[in-house]
mmCIF file of C-alpha atoms in Angstrom:
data_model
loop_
_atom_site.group_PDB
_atom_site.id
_atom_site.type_symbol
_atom_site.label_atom_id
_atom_site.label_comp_id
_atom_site.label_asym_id
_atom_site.label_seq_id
_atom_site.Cartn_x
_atom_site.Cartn_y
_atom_site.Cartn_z
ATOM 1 C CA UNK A 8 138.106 151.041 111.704
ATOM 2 C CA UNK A 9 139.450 154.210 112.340
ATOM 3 C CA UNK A 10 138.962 156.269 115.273
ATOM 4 C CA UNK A 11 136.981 159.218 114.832
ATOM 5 C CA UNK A 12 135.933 161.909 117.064
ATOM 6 C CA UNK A 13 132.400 160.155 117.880
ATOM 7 C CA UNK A 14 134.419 156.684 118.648
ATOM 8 C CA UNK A 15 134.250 155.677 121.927
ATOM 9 C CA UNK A 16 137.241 153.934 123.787
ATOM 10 C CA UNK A 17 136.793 151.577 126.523
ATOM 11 C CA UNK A 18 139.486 151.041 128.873
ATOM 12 C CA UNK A 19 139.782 148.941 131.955
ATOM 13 C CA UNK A 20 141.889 148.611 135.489
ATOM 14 C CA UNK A 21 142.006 146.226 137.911
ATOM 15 C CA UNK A 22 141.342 147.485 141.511
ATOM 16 C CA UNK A 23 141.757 144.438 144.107
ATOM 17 C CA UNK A 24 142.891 144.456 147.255
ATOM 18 C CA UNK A 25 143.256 148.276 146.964
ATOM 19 C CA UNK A 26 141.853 150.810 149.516
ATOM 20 C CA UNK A 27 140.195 154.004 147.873
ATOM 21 C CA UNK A 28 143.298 156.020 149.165
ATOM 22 C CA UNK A 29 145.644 153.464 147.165
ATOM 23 C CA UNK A 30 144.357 153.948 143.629
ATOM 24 C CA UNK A 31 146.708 156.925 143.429
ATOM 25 C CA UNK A 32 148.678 155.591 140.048
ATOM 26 C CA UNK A 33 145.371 153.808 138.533
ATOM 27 C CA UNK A 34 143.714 157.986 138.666
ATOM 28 C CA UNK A 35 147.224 159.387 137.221
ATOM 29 C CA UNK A 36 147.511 156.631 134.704
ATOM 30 C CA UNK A 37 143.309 157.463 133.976
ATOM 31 C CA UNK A 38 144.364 161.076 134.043
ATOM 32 C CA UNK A 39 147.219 160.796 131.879
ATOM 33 C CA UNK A 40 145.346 158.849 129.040
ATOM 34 C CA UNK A 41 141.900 161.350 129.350
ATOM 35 C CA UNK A 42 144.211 164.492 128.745
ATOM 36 C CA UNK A 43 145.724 162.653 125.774
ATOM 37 C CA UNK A 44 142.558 161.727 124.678
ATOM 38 C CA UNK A 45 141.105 165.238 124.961
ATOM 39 C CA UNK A 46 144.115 166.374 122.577
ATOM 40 C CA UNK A 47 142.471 164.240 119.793
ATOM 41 C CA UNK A 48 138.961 164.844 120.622
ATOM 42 C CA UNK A 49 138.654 160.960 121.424
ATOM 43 C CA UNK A 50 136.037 159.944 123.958
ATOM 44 C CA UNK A 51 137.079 157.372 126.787
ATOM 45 C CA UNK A 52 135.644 155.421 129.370
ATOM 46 C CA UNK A 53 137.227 154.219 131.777
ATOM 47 C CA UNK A 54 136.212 151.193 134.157
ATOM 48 C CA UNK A 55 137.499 149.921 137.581
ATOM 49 C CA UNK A 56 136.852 146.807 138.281
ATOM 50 C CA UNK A 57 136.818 145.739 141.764
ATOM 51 C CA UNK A 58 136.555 143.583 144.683
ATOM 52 C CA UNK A 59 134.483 145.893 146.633
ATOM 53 C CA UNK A 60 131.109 147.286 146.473
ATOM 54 C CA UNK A 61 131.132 149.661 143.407
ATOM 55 C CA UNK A 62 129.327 152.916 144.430
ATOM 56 C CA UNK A 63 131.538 153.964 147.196
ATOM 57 C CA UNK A 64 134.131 153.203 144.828
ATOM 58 C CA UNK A 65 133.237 155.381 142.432
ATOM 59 C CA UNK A 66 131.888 158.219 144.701
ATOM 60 C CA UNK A 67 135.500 158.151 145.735
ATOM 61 C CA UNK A 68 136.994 158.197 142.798
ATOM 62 C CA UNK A 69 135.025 161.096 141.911
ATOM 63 C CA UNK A 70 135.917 162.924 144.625
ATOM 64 C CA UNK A 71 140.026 162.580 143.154
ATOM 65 C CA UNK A 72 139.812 163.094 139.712
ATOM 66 C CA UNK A 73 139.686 166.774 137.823
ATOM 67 C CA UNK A 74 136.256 167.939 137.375
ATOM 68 C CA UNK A 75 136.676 167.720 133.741
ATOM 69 C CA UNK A 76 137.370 163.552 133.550
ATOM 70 C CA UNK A 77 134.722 162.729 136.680
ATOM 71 C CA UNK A 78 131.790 161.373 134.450
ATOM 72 C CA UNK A 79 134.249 159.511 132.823
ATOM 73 C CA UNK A 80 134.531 157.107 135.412
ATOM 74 C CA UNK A 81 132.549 153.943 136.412
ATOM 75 C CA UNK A 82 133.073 151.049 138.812
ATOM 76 C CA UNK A 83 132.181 147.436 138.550
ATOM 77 C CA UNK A 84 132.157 145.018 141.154
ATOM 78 C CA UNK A 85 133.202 141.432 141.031
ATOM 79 C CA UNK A 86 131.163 140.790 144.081
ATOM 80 C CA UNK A 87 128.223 141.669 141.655
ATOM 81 C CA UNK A 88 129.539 138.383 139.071
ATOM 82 C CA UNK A 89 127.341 135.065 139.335
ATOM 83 C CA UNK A 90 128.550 132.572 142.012
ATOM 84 C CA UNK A 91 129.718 130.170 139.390
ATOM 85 C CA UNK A 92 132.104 133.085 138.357
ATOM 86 C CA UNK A 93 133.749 133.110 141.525
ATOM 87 C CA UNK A 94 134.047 129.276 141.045
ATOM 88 C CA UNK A 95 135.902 129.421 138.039
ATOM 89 C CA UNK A 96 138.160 131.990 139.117
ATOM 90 C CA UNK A 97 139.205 129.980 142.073
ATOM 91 C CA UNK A 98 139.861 127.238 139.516
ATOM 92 C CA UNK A 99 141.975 129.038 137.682
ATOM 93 C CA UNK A 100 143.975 130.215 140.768
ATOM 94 C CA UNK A 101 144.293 126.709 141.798
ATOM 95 C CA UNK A 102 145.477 124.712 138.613
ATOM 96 C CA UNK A 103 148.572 126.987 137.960
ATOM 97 C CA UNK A 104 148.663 130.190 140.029
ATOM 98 C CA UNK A 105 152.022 131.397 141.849
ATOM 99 C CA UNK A 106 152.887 134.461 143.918
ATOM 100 C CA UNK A 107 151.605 136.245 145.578
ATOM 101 C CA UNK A 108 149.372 138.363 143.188
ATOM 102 C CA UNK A 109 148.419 135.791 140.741
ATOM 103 C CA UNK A 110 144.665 135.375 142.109
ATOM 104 C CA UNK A 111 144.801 139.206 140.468
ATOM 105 C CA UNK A 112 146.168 138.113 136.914
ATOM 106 C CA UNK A 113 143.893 135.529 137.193
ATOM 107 C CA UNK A 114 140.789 138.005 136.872
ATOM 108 C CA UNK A 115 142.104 139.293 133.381
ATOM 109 C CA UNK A 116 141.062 136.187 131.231
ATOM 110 C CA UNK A 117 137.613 136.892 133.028
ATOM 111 C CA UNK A 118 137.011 139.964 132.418
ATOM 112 C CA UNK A 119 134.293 139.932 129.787
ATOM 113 C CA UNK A 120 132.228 138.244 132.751
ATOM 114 C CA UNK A 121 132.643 141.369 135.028
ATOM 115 C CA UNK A 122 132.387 144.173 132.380
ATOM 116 C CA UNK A 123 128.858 144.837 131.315
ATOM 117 C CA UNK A 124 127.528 142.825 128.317
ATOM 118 C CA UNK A 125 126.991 145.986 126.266
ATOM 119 C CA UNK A 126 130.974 146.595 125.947
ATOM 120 C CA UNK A 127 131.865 144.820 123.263
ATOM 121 C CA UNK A 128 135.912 145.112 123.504
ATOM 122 C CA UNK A 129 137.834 147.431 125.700
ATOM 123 C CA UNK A 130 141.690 147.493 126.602
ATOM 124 C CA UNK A 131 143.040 146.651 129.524
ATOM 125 C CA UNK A 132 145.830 148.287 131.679
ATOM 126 C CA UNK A 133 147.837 147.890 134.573
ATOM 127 C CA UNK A 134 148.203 151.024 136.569
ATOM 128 C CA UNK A 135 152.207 150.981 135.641
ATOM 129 C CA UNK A 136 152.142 152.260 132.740
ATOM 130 C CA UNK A 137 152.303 155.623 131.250
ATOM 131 C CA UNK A 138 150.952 156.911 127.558
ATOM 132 C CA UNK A 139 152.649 159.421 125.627
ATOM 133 C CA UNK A 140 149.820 159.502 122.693
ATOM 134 C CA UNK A 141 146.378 159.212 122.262
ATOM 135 C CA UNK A 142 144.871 155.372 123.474
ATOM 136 C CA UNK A 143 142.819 155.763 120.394
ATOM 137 C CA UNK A 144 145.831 154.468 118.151
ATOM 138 C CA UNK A 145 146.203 151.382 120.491
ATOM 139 C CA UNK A 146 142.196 151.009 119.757
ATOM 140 C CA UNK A 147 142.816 150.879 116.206
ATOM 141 C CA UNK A 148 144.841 147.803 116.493
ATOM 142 C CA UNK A 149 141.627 145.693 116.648
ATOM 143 C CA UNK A 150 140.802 146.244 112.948
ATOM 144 C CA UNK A 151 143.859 143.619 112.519
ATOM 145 C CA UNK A 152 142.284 140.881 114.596
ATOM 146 C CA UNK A 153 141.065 138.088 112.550
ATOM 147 C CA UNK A 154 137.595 136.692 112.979
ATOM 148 C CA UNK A 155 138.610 134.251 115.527
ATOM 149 C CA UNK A 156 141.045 136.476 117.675
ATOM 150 C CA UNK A 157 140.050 136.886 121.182
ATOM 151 C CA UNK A 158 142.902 138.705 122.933
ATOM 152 C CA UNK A 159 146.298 140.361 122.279
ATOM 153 C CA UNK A 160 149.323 140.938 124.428
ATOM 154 C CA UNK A 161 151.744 143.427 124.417
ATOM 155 C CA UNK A 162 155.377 142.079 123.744
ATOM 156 C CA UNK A 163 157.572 141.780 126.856
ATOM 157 C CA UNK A 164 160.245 144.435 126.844
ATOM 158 C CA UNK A 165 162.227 143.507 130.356
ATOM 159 C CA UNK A 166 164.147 140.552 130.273
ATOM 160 C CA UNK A 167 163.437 138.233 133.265
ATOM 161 C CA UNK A 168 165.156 134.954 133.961
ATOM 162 C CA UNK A 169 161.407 133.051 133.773
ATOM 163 C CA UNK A 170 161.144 134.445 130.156
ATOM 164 C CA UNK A 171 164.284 132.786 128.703
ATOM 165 C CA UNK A 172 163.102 129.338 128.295
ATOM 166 C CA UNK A 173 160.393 130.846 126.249
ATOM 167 C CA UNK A 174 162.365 132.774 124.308
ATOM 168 C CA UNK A 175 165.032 129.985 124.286
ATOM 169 C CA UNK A 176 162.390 127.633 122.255
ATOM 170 C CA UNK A 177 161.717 130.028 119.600
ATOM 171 C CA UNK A 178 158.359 131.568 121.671
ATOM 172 C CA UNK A 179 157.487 135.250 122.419
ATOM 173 C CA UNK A 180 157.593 136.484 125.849
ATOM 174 C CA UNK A 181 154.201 138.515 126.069
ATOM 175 C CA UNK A 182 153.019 141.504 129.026
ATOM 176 C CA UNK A 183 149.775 141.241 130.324
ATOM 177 C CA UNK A 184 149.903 144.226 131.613
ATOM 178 C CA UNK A 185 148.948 145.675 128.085
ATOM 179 C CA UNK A 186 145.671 143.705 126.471
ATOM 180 C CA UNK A 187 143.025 144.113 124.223
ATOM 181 C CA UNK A 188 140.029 141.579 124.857
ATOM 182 C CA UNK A 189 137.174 141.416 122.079
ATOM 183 C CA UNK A 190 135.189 140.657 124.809
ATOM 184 C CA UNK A 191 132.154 139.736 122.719
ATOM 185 C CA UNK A 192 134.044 136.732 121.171
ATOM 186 C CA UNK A 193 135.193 136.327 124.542
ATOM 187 C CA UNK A 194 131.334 135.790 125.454
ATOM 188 C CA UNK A 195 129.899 133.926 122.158
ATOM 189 C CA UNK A 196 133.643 132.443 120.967
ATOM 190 C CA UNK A 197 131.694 130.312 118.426
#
């Protein structure tokens, strides 16, 4: 479907291990896609999800962003997630997590367990990156998942010496630093 001026994009950071005073480049990357937005009359929301408690989060936040993009903000906490969450994370950490960050990647496949159940897909980003149009034509690429499509990566556009034996056996070297989750499926995959 296409995006119209009464769609509503959902987009999503990652926010562990990061003081309030840190979140400099996830604000100017939030900034950056809300005035792009606002060029196309597209509404988005964005979320921070986080390791801390989420009020003083956001109250923070708040107190960064332009007036004009503060209620566009809200703040979810992982600490909030069902123990058994926390369990599987830590499982996923432990069967094939390395450096020093990877507990972080690690939250991305879980997402859909931290984000509220009434967001049915959203796009993730890491705070690196920089849009020079409107987020809403990235949104539109879900109208090309099929029905059993869960998740899609961005292509990898650095070379890195880890990437060429994927590339070497014929696969695609994707970014996860660029993803759109149905997170529905992602719920009810069945």
């Amino acid at each position: 479907a296409m995006a119209s001026a009464l769609d509503v994009v959902d987009v999503a950071f990652l926010a562990i291990r990061t003081p309030h005073r840190q979140l400099g480049a996830t604000l100017r990357l939030g900034a950056n896609i809300l005035y792009q937005a606002s060029a196309h009359e597209t509404i988005v929301r964005m979320h921070l999800v986080a390791d801390q408690p989420a009020r003083p989060l956001l109250t923070a936040v708040r107190l960064r962003v332009p007036v004009a993009f503060r209620s566009r903000w809200f703040a979810h906490s992982t600490l909030e997630a069902p123990r058994w969450v926390a369990r599987l994370h830590r499982k996923l950490v432990a069967r094939g997590c390395q450096g020093p960050v990877c507990d972080i990647y690690m939250l991305k496949p879980l997402l859909h367990l931290y984000l509220p159940n009434s967001m049915r897909r959203v796009i993730f980003l890491d705070s690196d990156v920089f849009l020079w149009s409107d987020i809403a034509g990235l949104w539109r690429r879900f109208a090309t998942f099929g029905p059993r499509h869960l998740i899609a990566l961005a292509r990898e556009e650095n070379a890195f010496g880890s990437q060429e034996a994927v590339t070497a056996l014929g696969g695609l070297s994707s970014n996860g630093g660029v993803e759109l989750l149905d997170l529905q499926r992602m719920r009810d995959p069945a």
